[in-house]
Amino acid sequence: MTIVEQNSSLPGDPTSLYTSTLDPSLTTSITTNALSVVASGANVTLDETAGLQNLTATPSPAGDADDNDIPLASLPSTFSTRLTALGAGTATGAALSGYTGAVGNTGSNAFSVSADPGATITNISFVDSTGALLNGVDSGLDTLNGTSILLYTDTSNDNILVGRAGSATGAIVFAAYIEETGSPLSGGKIWTVEYQPLKHPDATNPDDAVNLLNKVFIGAGQDAEFSLANAPSGQQLFLMFTTAGATADANGRIPGVSIVVTGRDPLDQSASSAAITSADTV
């Protein structure tokens, strides 16, 4: 899954200069048996040269045909409205994952997400390598004047990522948005928008690429319901509850997320030979 935003720092140059990549080894925000986020392989390529660059508008050269430029007017209102509220300036271009410019094309998912058996995906967000919201992570990218671009997950909408120049109050240089897809939630498209050009290691190469590898990840959260119906009472040191309808596999293991319940102050059987009912039970 690649986000590409292309600078045209060479006069008249029509090809790409900026590539920012979301790490394909995507993380999840919680650890369970089956909750997963998987990159689909669809890229987001934004070419900063004048006019739209995509398979339909610019079928050749290949460096333009694989771009995903889309008119700024197509930005989701949730994204554009929030960027206005954040004080973003005038955007120079936008792109959508998998967008080709063909009539009726609406882009494609950049990733898919699946929940544990019996659970439901409730949230998708931009996170760092630990699963936390990005809060000033250095992107490794700079503005043309050499200012470091820092990454922040929007605190009002964690589907929005902004790259700011120098600090949390710096100008927004670029932004990205996860458009959640599926009912129930099962994936997302990624939109990008850029406000000012970036500095590149090789300014003479129109296809010079920089990226966000190991900087930006996709996080997912899920909800699972557990029922205490028909649970025996009063004599157990602990009880394990699974999600509704869960059954054991061929190895006798129950897939999906489970919880273990104990009394408030249960007996430590490693330190005492007393009956378990001498302490709190369930």
PDB file of C-alpha atoms in Angstrom:
ATOM      1  CA  MET A   1       0.000   0.000   0.000  1.00  0.00           C
ATOM      2  CA  THR A   2       1.759   3.125  -1.206  1.00  0.00           C
ATOM      3  CA  ILE A   3       0.935   6.807  -0.901  1.00  0.00           C
ATOM      4  CA  VAL A   4       2.599   8.799  -3.656  1.00  0.00           C
ATOM      5  CA  GLU A   5       2.640  12.571  -3.869  1.00  0.00           C
ATOM      6  CA  GLN A   6       4.733  13.907  -6.700  1.00  0.00           C
ATOM      7  CA  ASN A   7       6.616  17.182  -6.756  1.00  0.00           C
ATOM      8  CA  SER A   8       7.275  18.938 -10.024  1.00  0.00           C
ATOM      9  CA  SER A   9      10.395  20.791  -8.935  1.00  0.00           C
ATOM     10  CA  LEU A  10      11.913  20.404 -12.401  1.00  0.00           C
ATOM     11  CA  PRO A  11      10.505  22.909 -14.943  1.00  0.00           C
ATOM     12  CA  GLY A  12       7.891  21.259 -17.121  1.00  0.00           C
ATOM     13  CA  ASP A  13       8.517  17.823 -15.648  1.00  0.00           C
ATOM     14  CA  PRO A  14       5.453  15.569 -15.861  1.00  0.00           C
ATOM     15  CA  THR A  15       6.551  12.600 -13.762  1.00  0.00           C
ATOM     16  CA  SER A  16       6.613  11.643 -10.123  1.00  0.00           C
ATOM     17  CA  LEU A  17       8.972  12.946  -7.469  1.00  0.00           C
ATOM     18  CA  TYR A  18       7.449  11.942  -4.161  1.00  0.00           C
ATOM     19  CA  THR A  19       6.475   8.538  -2.906  1.00  0.00           C
ATOM     20  CA  SER A  20       5.397   7.960   0.683  1.00  0.00           C
ATOM     21  CA  THR A  21       4.781   4.375   1.680  1.00  0.00           C
ATOM     22  CA  LEU A  22       2.635   2.898   4.408  1.00  0.00           C
ATOM     23  CA  ASP A  23       4.501  -0.051   5.897  1.00  0.00           C
ATOM     24  CA  PRO A  24       2.977  -3.263   4.486  1.00  0.00           C
ATOM     25  CA  SER A  25       3.579  -5.005   7.812  1.00  0.00           C
ATOM     26  CA  LEU A  26       0.529  -3.277   9.206  1.00  0.00           C
ATOM     27  CA  THR A  27      -0.162  -3.433  12.917  1.00  0.00           C
ATOM     28  CA  THR A  28      -3.385  -3.824  14.842  1.00  0.00           C
ATOM     29  CA  SER A  29      -4.249  -1.850  17.928  1.00  0.00           C
ATOM     30  CA  ILE A  30      -4.977  -4.898  20.071  1.00  0.00           C
ATOM     31  CA  THR A  31      -3.576  -8.403  20.200  1.00  0.00           C
ATOM     32  CA  THR A  32      -6.006 -11.266  19.648  1.00  0.00           C
ATOM     33  CA  ASN A  33      -6.086 -14.532  17.755  1.00  0.00           C
ATOM     34  CA  ALA A  34      -7.513 -13.401  14.446  1.00  0.00           C
ATOM     35  CA  LEU A  35      -7.923  -9.610  14.273  1.00  0.00           C
ATOM     36  CA  SER A  36      -5.848  -8.567  11.270  1.00  0.00           C
ATOM     37  CA  VAL A  37      -5.177  -5.727   8.829  1.00  0.00           C
ATOM     38  CA  VAL A  38      -3.831  -6.721   5.412  1.00  0.00           C
ATOM     39  CA  ALA A  39      -2.539  -4.416   2.673  1.00  0.00           C
ATOM     40  CA  SER A  40      -4.356  -4.956  -0.629  1.00  0.00           C
ATOM     41  CA  GLY A  41      -1.547  -3.771  -2.880  1.00  0.00           C
ATOM     42  CA  ALA A  42      -3.497  -0.744  -4.145  1.00  0.00           C
ATOM     43  CA  ASN A  43      -1.320   2.363  -4.188  1.00  0.00           C
ATOM     44  CA  VAL A  44      -2.106   6.050  -3.767  1.00  0.00           C
ATOM     45  CA  THR A  45      -0.044   8.080  -6.219  1.00  0.00           C
ATOM     46  CA  LEU A  46      -0.408  11.851  -6.357  1.00  0.00           C
ATOM     47  CA  ASP A  47       1.414  13.682  -9.148  1.00  0.00           C
ATOM     48  CA  GLU A  48       2.002  17.371  -8.461  1.00  0.00           C
ATOM     49  CA  THR A  49       2.437  18.399 -12.074  1.00  0.00           C
ATOM     50  CA  ALA A  50      -0.309  20.500 -13.639  1.00  0.00           C
ATOM     51  CA  GLY A  51      -3.449  18.600 -14.556  1.00  0.00           C
ATOM     52  CA  LEU A  52      -4.604  15.141 -13.563  1.00  0.00           C
ATOM     53  CA  GLN A  53      -2.187  12.257 -13.940  1.00  0.00           C
ATOM     54  CA  ASN A  54      -3.799   8.792 -14.015  1.00  0.00           C
ATOM     55  CA  LEU A  55      -4.328   5.809 -16.318  1.00  0.00           C
ATOM     56  CA  THR A  56      -7.148   7.508 -18.235  1.00  0.00           C
ATOM     57  CA  ALA A  57      -5.801  11.056 -18.454  1.00  0.00           C
ATOM     58  CA  THR A  58      -2.154  10.123 -19.051  1.00  0.00           C
ATOM     59  CA  PRO A  59      -1.887   6.523 -20.335  1.00  0.00           C
ATOM     60  CA  SER A  60       1.791   7.098 -21.102  1.00  0.00           C
ATOM     61  CA  PRO A  61       4.516   7.259 -19.940  1.00  0.00           C
ATOM     62  CA  ALA A  62       4.237   4.510 -17.330  1.00  0.00           C
ATOM     63  CA  GLY A  63       5.326   6.949 -14.627  1.00  0.00           C
ATOM     64  CA  ASP A  64       2.112   8.900 -15.206  1.00  0.00           C
ATOM     65  CA  ALA A  65      -0.231   6.026 -16.057  1.00  0.00           C
ATOM     66  CA  ASP A  66       0.159   4.538 -12.587  1.00  0.00           C
ATOM     67  CA  ASP A  67      -0.754   7.792 -10.825  1.00  0.00           C
ATOM     68  CA  ASN A  68      -4.080   8.179  -9.009  1.00  0.00           C
ATOM     69  CA  ASP A  69      -4.828  11.902  -9.273  1.00  0.00           C
ATOM     70  CA  ILE A  70      -8.435  12.861  -8.658  1.00  0.00           C
ATOM     71  CA  PRO A  71     -10.105  16.307  -8.734  1.00  0.00           C
ATOM     72  CA  LEU A  72      -9.957  18.173  -5.428  1.00  0.00           C
ATOM     73  CA  ALA A  73     -13.725  18.580  -5.605  1.00  0.00           C
ATOM     74  CA  SER A  74     -14.022  14.809  -5.132  1.00  0.00           C
ATOM     75  CA  LEU A  75     -12.524  14.826  -1.627  1.00  0.00           C
ATOM     76  CA  PRO A  76     -14.938  13.361   0.958  1.00  0.00           C
ATOM     77  CA  SER A  77     -16.692  16.180   2.801  1.00  0.00           C
ATOM     78  CA  THR A  78     -15.652  14.758   6.169  1.00  0.00           C
ATOM     79  CA  PHE A  79     -12.018  15.086   5.114  1.00  0.00           C
ATOM     80  CA  SER A  80     -12.185  18.478   3.422  1.00  0.00           C
ATOM     81  CA  THR A  81     -14.327  20.036   6.155  1.00  0.00           C
ATOM     82  CA  ARG A  82     -11.945  18.895   8.875  1.00  0.00           C
ATOM     83  CA  LEU A  83      -8.909  20.161   6.964  1.00  0.00           C
ATOM     84  CA  THR A  84     -10.566  23.560   6.654  1.00  0.00           C
ATOM     85  CA  ALA A  85     -11.229  23.563  10.402  1.00  0.00           C
ATOM     86  CA  LEU A  86      -7.565  22.708  11.014  1.00  0.00           C
ATOM     87  CA  GLY A  87      -6.508  25.754   9.019  1.00  0.00           C
ATOM     88  CA  ALA A  88      -5.078  23.936   6.014  1.00  0.00           C
ATOM     89  CA  GLY A  89      -4.231  26.187   3.100  1.00  0.00           C
ATOM     90  CA  THR A  90      -5.031  25.744  -0.576  1.00  0.00           C
ATOM     91  CA  ALA A  91      -4.403  22.186  -1.733  1.00  0.00           C
ATOM     92  CA  THR A  92      -2.352  21.592  -4.863  1.00  0.00           C
ATOM     93  CA  GLY A  93      -3.605  18.084  -5.631  1.00  0.00           C
ATOM     94  CA  ALA A  94      -5.371  14.981  -4.384  1.00  0.00           C
ATOM     95  CA  ALA A  95      -5.280  11.239  -5.011  1.00  0.00           C
ATOM     96  CA  LEU A  96      -7.324   8.146  -4.148  1.00  0.00           C
ATOM     97  CA  SER A  97      -6.099   4.575  -3.772  1.00  0.00           C
ATOM     98  CA  GLY A  98      -6.605   2.573  -6.957  1.00  0.00           C
ATOM     99  CA  TYR A  99      -8.245   5.456  -8.840  1.00  0.00           C
ATOM    100  CA  THR A 100      -7.768   5.278 -12.630  1.00  0.00           C
ATOM    101  CA  GLY A 101      -9.846   8.198 -13.853  1.00  0.00           C
ATOM    102  CA  ALA A 102     -12.147   5.903 -15.833  1.00  0.00           C
ATOM    103  CA  VAL A 103     -15.856   6.759 -15.918  1.00  0.00           C
ATOM    104  CA  GLY A 104     -17.508   5.235 -12.870  1.00  0.00           C
ATOM    105  CA  ASN A 105     -14.222   4.334 -11.185  1.00  0.00           C
ATOM    106  CA  THR A 106     -14.326   5.048  -7.447  1.00  0.00           C
ATOM    107  CA  GLY A 107     -10.902   3.774  -6.442  1.00  0.00           C
ATOM    108  CA  SER A 108     -10.231   0.613  -4.463  1.00  0.00           C
ATOM    109  CA  ASN A 109      -9.437  -0.508  -0.946  1.00  0.00           C
ATOM    110  CA  ALA A 110      -5.852  -0.007   0.177  1.00  0.00           C
ATOM    111  CA  PHE A 111      -6.282  -2.628   2.898  1.00  0.00           C
ATOM    112  CA  SER A 112      -8.752  -5.093   4.345  1.00  0.00           C
ATOM    113  CA  VAL A 113      -9.459  -5.830   7.996  1.00  0.00           C
ATOM    114  CA  SER A 114     -11.011  -8.873   9.644  1.00  0.00           C
ATOM    115  CA  ALA A 115     -12.217  -9.446  13.197  1.00  0.00           C
ATOM    116  CA  ASP A 116     -12.023 -12.406  15.532  1.00  0.00           C
ATOM    117  CA  PRO A 117     -14.894 -14.914  15.232  1.00  0.00           C
ATOM    118  CA  GLY A 118     -17.948 -13.426  16.912  1.00  0.00           C
ATOM    119  CA  ALA A 119     -16.440  -9.926  17.037  1.00  0.00           C
ATOM    120  CA  THR A 120     -17.053  -6.798  14.945  1.00  0.00           C
ATOM    121  CA  ILE A 121     -14.559  -4.207  13.712  1.00  0.00           C
ATOM    122  CA  THR A 122     -15.507  -0.888  15.306  1.00  0.00           C
ATOM    123  CA  ASN A 123     -12.670   1.447  14.363  1.00  0.00           C
ATOM    124  CA  ILE A 124      -9.801   1.948  11.942  1.00  0.00           C
ATOM    125  CA  SER A 125      -7.138   4.585  12.503  1.00  0.00           C
ATOM    126  CA  PHE A 126      -3.688   5.898  11.619  1.00  0.00           C
ATOM    127  CA  VAL A 127      -1.220   4.766  14.299  1.00  0.00           C
ATOM    128  CA  ASP A 128       2.504   4.480  14.966  1.00  0.00           C
ATOM    129  CA  SER A 129       4.532   1.281  15.285  1.00  0.00           C
ATOM    130  CA  THR A 130       3.235   0.679  18.830  1.00  0.00           C
ATOM    131  CA  GLY A 131      -0.429   1.068  17.885  1.00  0.00           C
ATOM    132  CA  ALA A 132      -0.694   4.533  19.473  1.00  0.00           C
ATOM    133  CA  LEU A 133      -2.013   7.588  17.646  1.00  0.00           C
ATOM    134  CA  LEU A 134       0.785   9.474  15.912  1.00  0.00           C
ATOM    135  CA  ASN A 135       1.852  12.486  17.962  1.00  0.00           C
ATOM    136  CA  GLY A 136       4.817  14.277  16.459  1.00  0.00           C
ATOM    137  CA  VAL A 137       6.599  11.308  14.882  1.00  0.00           C
ATOM    138  CA  ASP A 138       9.310  12.581  12.536  1.00  0.00           C
ATOM    139  CA  SER A 139       8.317  11.469   9.044  1.00  0.00           C
ATOM    140  CA  GLY A 140      11.880  11.639   7.776  1.00  0.00           C
ATOM    141  CA  LEU A 141      10.621  14.049   5.111  1.00  0.00           C
ATOM    142  CA  ASP A 142      11.356  17.770   4.832  1.00  0.00           C
ATOM    143  CA  THR A 143       9.822  20.818   3.215  1.00  0.00           C
ATOM    144  CA  LEU A 144      11.799  22.551   0.475  1.00  0.00           C
ATOM    145  CA  ASN A 145      13.394  24.842   3.067  1.00  0.00           C
ATOM    146  CA  GLY A 146      14.564  21.873   5.149  1.00  0.00           C
ATOM    147  CA  THR A 147      11.923  21.924   7.894  1.00  0.00           C
ATOM    148  CA  SER A 148      11.159  18.473   9.299  1.00  0.00           C
ATOM    149  CA  ILE A 149       7.624  17.225   8.689  1.00  0.00           C
ATOM    150  CA  LEU A 150       6.055  15.707  11.798  1.00  0.00           C
ATOM    151  CA  LEU A 151       3.129  13.282  11.743  1.00  0.00           C
ATOM    152  CA  TYR A 152      -0.048  13.623  13.798  1.00  0.00           C
ATOM    153  CA  THR A 153      -3.236  11.593  13.951  1.00  0.00           C
ATOM    154  CA  ASP A 154      -6.122  14.033  14.220  1.00  0.00           C
ATOM    155  CA  THR A 155      -7.529  13.954  17.756  1.00  0.00           C
ATOM    156  CA  SER A 156     -11.068  14.608  16.518  1.00  0.00           C
ATOM    157  CA  ASN A 157     -11.036  11.998  13.746  1.00  0.00           C
ATOM    158  CA  ASP A 158      -8.395   9.271  13.900  1.00  0.00           C
ATOM    159  CA  ASN A 159      -9.058   8.439  10.238  1.00  0.00           C
ATOM    160  CA  ILE A 160      -7.136  11.613   9.395  1.00  0.00           C
ATOM    161  CA  LEU A 161      -3.348  11.984   9.372  1.00  0.00           C
ATOM    162  CA  VAL A 162      -1.600  15.321   8.914  1.00  0.00           C
ATOM    163  CA  GLY A 163       2.026  16.091   8.216  1.00  0.00           C
ATOM    164  CA  ARG A 164       2.960  19.442   9.764  1.00  0.00           C
ATOM    165  CA  ALA A 165       6.038  21.580   9.269  1.00  0.00           C
ATOM    166  CA  GLY A 166       8.185  21.614  12.402  1.00  0.00           C
ATOM    167  CA  SER A 167       5.612  21.348  15.199  1.00  0.00           C
ATOM    168  CA  ALA A 168       2.046  20.526  16.204  1.00  0.00           C
ATOM    169  CA  THR A 169       1.032  24.037  15.158  1.00  0.00           C
ATOM    170  CA  GLY A 170       3.073  24.142  11.952  1.00  0.00           C
ATOM    171  CA  ALA A 171       1.550  24.466   8.507  1.00  0.00           C
ATOM    172  CA  ILE A 172      -0.081  21.327   7.119  1.00  0.00           C
ATOM    173  CA  VAL A 173       2.140  20.052   4.314  1.00  0.00           C
ATOM    174  CA  PHE A 174       0.138  16.951   3.417  1.00  0.00           C
ATOM    175  CA  ALA A 175      -2.721  14.896   4.819  1.00  0.00           C
ATOM    176  CA  ALA A 176      -4.277  11.470   4.402  1.00  0.00           C
ATOM    177  CA  TYR A 177      -7.729  10.076   5.112  1.00  0.00           C
ATOM    178  CA  ILE A 178      -9.101   6.561   5.570  1.00  0.00           C
ATOM    179  CA  GLU A 179     -12.498   6.154   3.925  1.00  0.00           C
ATOM    180  CA  GLU A 180     -13.940   3.157   5.765  1.00  0.00           C
ATOM    181  CA  THR A 181     -15.696   0.589   3.567  1.00  0.00           C
ATOM    182  CA  GLY A 182     -17.965  -2.400   4.044  1.00  0.00           C
ATOM    183  CA  SER A 183     -20.948  -3.128   6.249  1.00  0.00           C
ATOM    184  CA  PRO A 184     -19.881  -4.486   8.623  1.00  0.00           C
ATOM    185  CA  LEU A 185     -16.610  -2.549   8.403  1.00  0.00           C
ATOM    186  CA  SER A 186     -14.079  -4.576   6.417  1.00  0.00           C
ATOM    187  CA  GLY A 187     -11.513  -2.252   4.854  1.00  0.00           C
ATOM    188  CA  GLY A 188     -10.659   1.218   3.683  1.00  0.00           C
ATOM    189  CA  LYS A 189      -9.644   3.420   0.776  1.00  0.00           C
ATOM    190  CA  ILE A 190      -6.955   6.043   1.344  1.00  0.00           C
ATOM    191  CA  TRP A 191      -7.117   9.617   0.102  1.00  0.00           C
ATOM    192  CA  THR A 192      -4.146  11.981   0.086  1.00  0.00           C
ATOM    193  CA  VAL A 193      -3.891  15.706  -0.421  1.00  0.00           C
ATOM    194  CA  GLU A 194      -0.830  17.945  -0.558  1.00  0.00           C
ATOM    195  CA  TYR A 195      -0.366  21.632   0.231  1.00  0.00           C
ATOM    196  CA  GLN A 196       3.300  22.313  -0.490  1.00  0.00           C
ATOM    197  CA  PRO A 197       6.165  20.507  -2.233  1.00  0.00           C
ATOM    198  CA  LEU A 198       8.697  18.317  -0.477  1.00  0.00           C
ATOM    199  CA  LYS A 199      12.466  18.147  -0.546  1.00  0.00           C
ATOM    200  CA  HIS A 200      13.996  15.203  -2.426  1.00  0.00           C
ATOM    201  CA  PRO A 201      17.471  13.672  -2.135  1.00  0.00           C
ATOM    202  CA  ASP A 202      17.917  13.719  -5.927  1.00  0.00           C
ATOM    203  CA  ALA A 203      16.336  16.857  -7.352  1.00  0.00           C
ATOM    204  CA  THR A 204      17.524  15.936 -10.845  1.00  0.00           C
ATOM    205  CA  ASN A 205      15.498  12.719 -10.947  1.00  0.00           C
ATOM    206  CA  PRO A 206      11.813  13.281 -11.762  1.00  0.00           C
ATOM    207  CA  ASP A 207      10.999   9.874 -10.260  1.00  0.00           C
ATOM    208  CA  ASP A 208      13.003  10.273  -7.052  1.00  0.00           C
ATOM    209  CA  ALA A 209      11.009   8.652  -4.250  1.00  0.00           C
ATOM    210  CA  VAL A 210      10.846   9.186  -0.511  1.00  0.00           C
ATOM    211  CA  ASN A 211       8.605   7.225   1.831  1.00  0.00           C
ATOM    212  CA  LEU A 212       7.001   6.766   5.239  1.00  0.00           C
ATOM    213  CA  LEU A 213       8.149   3.187   5.718  1.00  0.00           C
ATOM    214  CA  ASN A 214       8.056   2.177   9.408  1.00  0.00           C
ATOM    215  CA  LYS A 215       6.428   5.515  10.270  1.00  0.00           C
ATOM    216  CA  VAL A 216       2.700   5.144   9.561  1.00  0.00           C
ATOM    217  CA  PHE A 217       0.571   2.061  10.228  1.00  0.00           C
ATOM    218  CA  ILE A 218      -3.104   1.138  10.186  1.00  0.00           C
ATOM    219  CA  GLY A 219      -4.698   0.244  13.528  1.00  0.00           C
ATOM    220  CA  ALA A 220      -7.979  -1.588  14.063  1.00  0.00           C
ATOM    221  CA  GLY A 221     -10.246  -2.100  17.061  1.00  0.00           C
ATOM    222  CA  GLN A 222     -13.006  -4.622  17.614  1.00  0.00           C
ATOM    223  CA  ASP A 223     -15.912  -5.306  19.962  1.00  0.00           C
ATOM    224  CA  ALA A 224     -16.908  -8.771  21.150  1.00  0.00           C
ATOM    225  CA  GLU A 225     -19.887  -9.738  23.315  1.00  0.00           C
ATOM    226  CA  PHE A 226     -19.749 -12.392  26.010  1.00  0.00           C
ATOM    227  CA  SER A 227     -22.733 -14.025  27.688  1.00  0.00           C
ATOM    228  CA  LEU A 228     -22.751 -15.297  31.273  1.00  0.00           C
ATOM    229  CA  ALA A 229     -25.959 -17.243  30.660  1.00  0.00           C
ATOM    230  CA  ASN A 230     -25.980 -20.801  32.042  1.00  0.00           C
ATOM    231  CA  ALA A 231     -22.651 -20.341  33.817  1.00  0.00           C
ATOM    232  CA  PRO A 232     -22.441 -22.441  37.021  1.00  0.00           C
ATOM    233  CA  SER A 233     -22.143 -20.284  40.121  1.00  0.00           C
ATOM    234  CA  GLY A 234     -20.231 -20.218  43.358  1.00  0.00           C
ATOM    235  CA  GLN A 235     -17.773 -23.107  43.157  1.00  0.00           C
ATOM    236  CA  GLN A 236     -15.204 -22.208  40.464  1.00  0.00           C
ATOM    237  CA  LEU A 237     -11.760 -20.715  40.845  1.00  0.00           C
ATOM    238  CA  PHE A 238     -12.205 -19.264  37.353  1.00  0.00           C
ATOM    239  CA  LEU A 239     -14.470 -19.477  34.314  1.00  0.00           C
ATOM    240  CA  MET A 240     -13.629 -18.821  30.653  1.00  0.00           C
ATOM    241  CA  PHE A 241     -16.192 -17.222  28.354  1.00  0.00           C
ATOM    242  CA  THR A 242     -16.046 -17.217  24.562  1.00  0.00           C
ATOM    243  CA  THR A 243     -17.964 -15.208  22.021  1.00  0.00           C
ATOM    244  CA  ALA A 244     -21.416 -16.410  21.012  1.00  0.00           C
ATOM    245  CA  GLY A 245     -21.420 -19.517  18.842  1.00  0.00           C
ATOM    246  CA  ALA A 246     -17.717 -20.301  19.266  1.00  0.00           C
ATOM    247  CA  THR A 247     -16.847 -23.991  18.917  1.00  0.00           C
ATOM    248  CA  ALA A 248     -13.654 -25.955  19.412  1.00  0.00           C
ATOM    249  CA  ASP A 249     -11.462 -26.771  16.414  1.00  0.00           C
ATOM    250  CA  ALA A 250      -9.893 -30.156  15.612  1.00  0.00           C
ATOM    251  CA  ASN A 251      -7.234 -29.554  18.257  1.00  0.00           C
ATOM    252  CA  GLY A 252      -9.776 -28.788  20.950  1.00  0.00           C
ATOM    253  CA  ARG A 253      -8.964 -25.086  20.894  1.00  0.00           C
ATOM    254  CA  ILE A 254     -11.637 -22.424  20.743  1.00  0.00           C
ATOM    255  CA  PRO A 255     -10.751 -19.792  18.114  1.00  0.00           C
ATOM    256  CA  GLY A 256     -11.355 -16.106  18.587  1.00  0.00           C
ATOM    257  CA  VAL A 257     -11.141 -13.874  21.604  1.00  0.00           C
ATOM    258  CA  SER A 258     -12.041 -15.164  25.088  1.00  0.00           C
ATOM    259  CA  ILE A 259     -12.105 -13.767  28.610  1.00  0.00           C
ATOM    260  CA  VAL A 260     -11.249 -15.424  31.911  1.00  0.00           C
ATOM    261  CA  VAL A 261     -13.205 -14.385  35.016  1.00  0.00           C
ATOM    262  CA  THR A 262     -12.057 -14.945  38.617  1.00  0.00           C
ATOM    263  CA  GLY A 263     -13.339 -13.863  41.993  1.00  0.00           C
ATOM    264  CA  ARG A 264     -12.211 -10.518  43.381  1.00  0.00           C
ATOM    265  CA  ASP A 265      -9.666 -12.199  45.688  1.00  0.00           C
ATOM    266  CA  PRO A 266      -9.316 -15.843  44.602  1.00  0.00           C
ATOM    267  CA  LEU A 267      -7.329 -18.495  46.440  1.00  0.00           C
ATOM    268  CA  ASP A 268      -3.683 -18.891  45.467  1.00  0.00           C
ATOM    269  CA  GLN A 269      -3.525 -22.662  45.115  1.00  0.00           C
ATOM    270  CA  SER A 270       0.235 -22.535  44.721  1.00  0.00           C
ATOM    271  CA  ALA A 271       0.578 -21.198  48.258  1.00  0.00           C
ATOM    272  CA  SER A 272      -2.372 -22.826  50.036  1.00  0.00           C
ATOM    273  CA  SER A 273      -4.024 -26.235  50.265  1.00  0.00           C
ATOM    274  CA  ALA A 274      -7.299 -24.773  51.506  1.00  0.00           C
ATOM    275  CA  ALA A 275     -10.536 -25.341  49.630  1.00  0.00           C
ATOM    276  CA  ILE A 276     -11.081 -22.862  46.815  1.00  0.00           C
ATOM    277  CA  THR A 277     -14.369 -21.867  48.464  1.00  0.00           C
ATOM    278  CA  SER A 278     -12.380 -20.368  51.347  1.00  0.00           C
ATOM    279  CA  ALA A 279     -11.716 -17.394  49.071  1.00  0.00           C
ATOM    280  CA  ASP A 280     -13.676 -15.607  46.369  1.00  0.00           C
ATOM    281  CA  THR A 281     -15.047 -17.830  43.610  1.00  0.00           C
ATOM    282  CA  VAL A 282     -17.225 -17.429  40.548  1.00  0.00           C
TER     283      VAL A 282
END
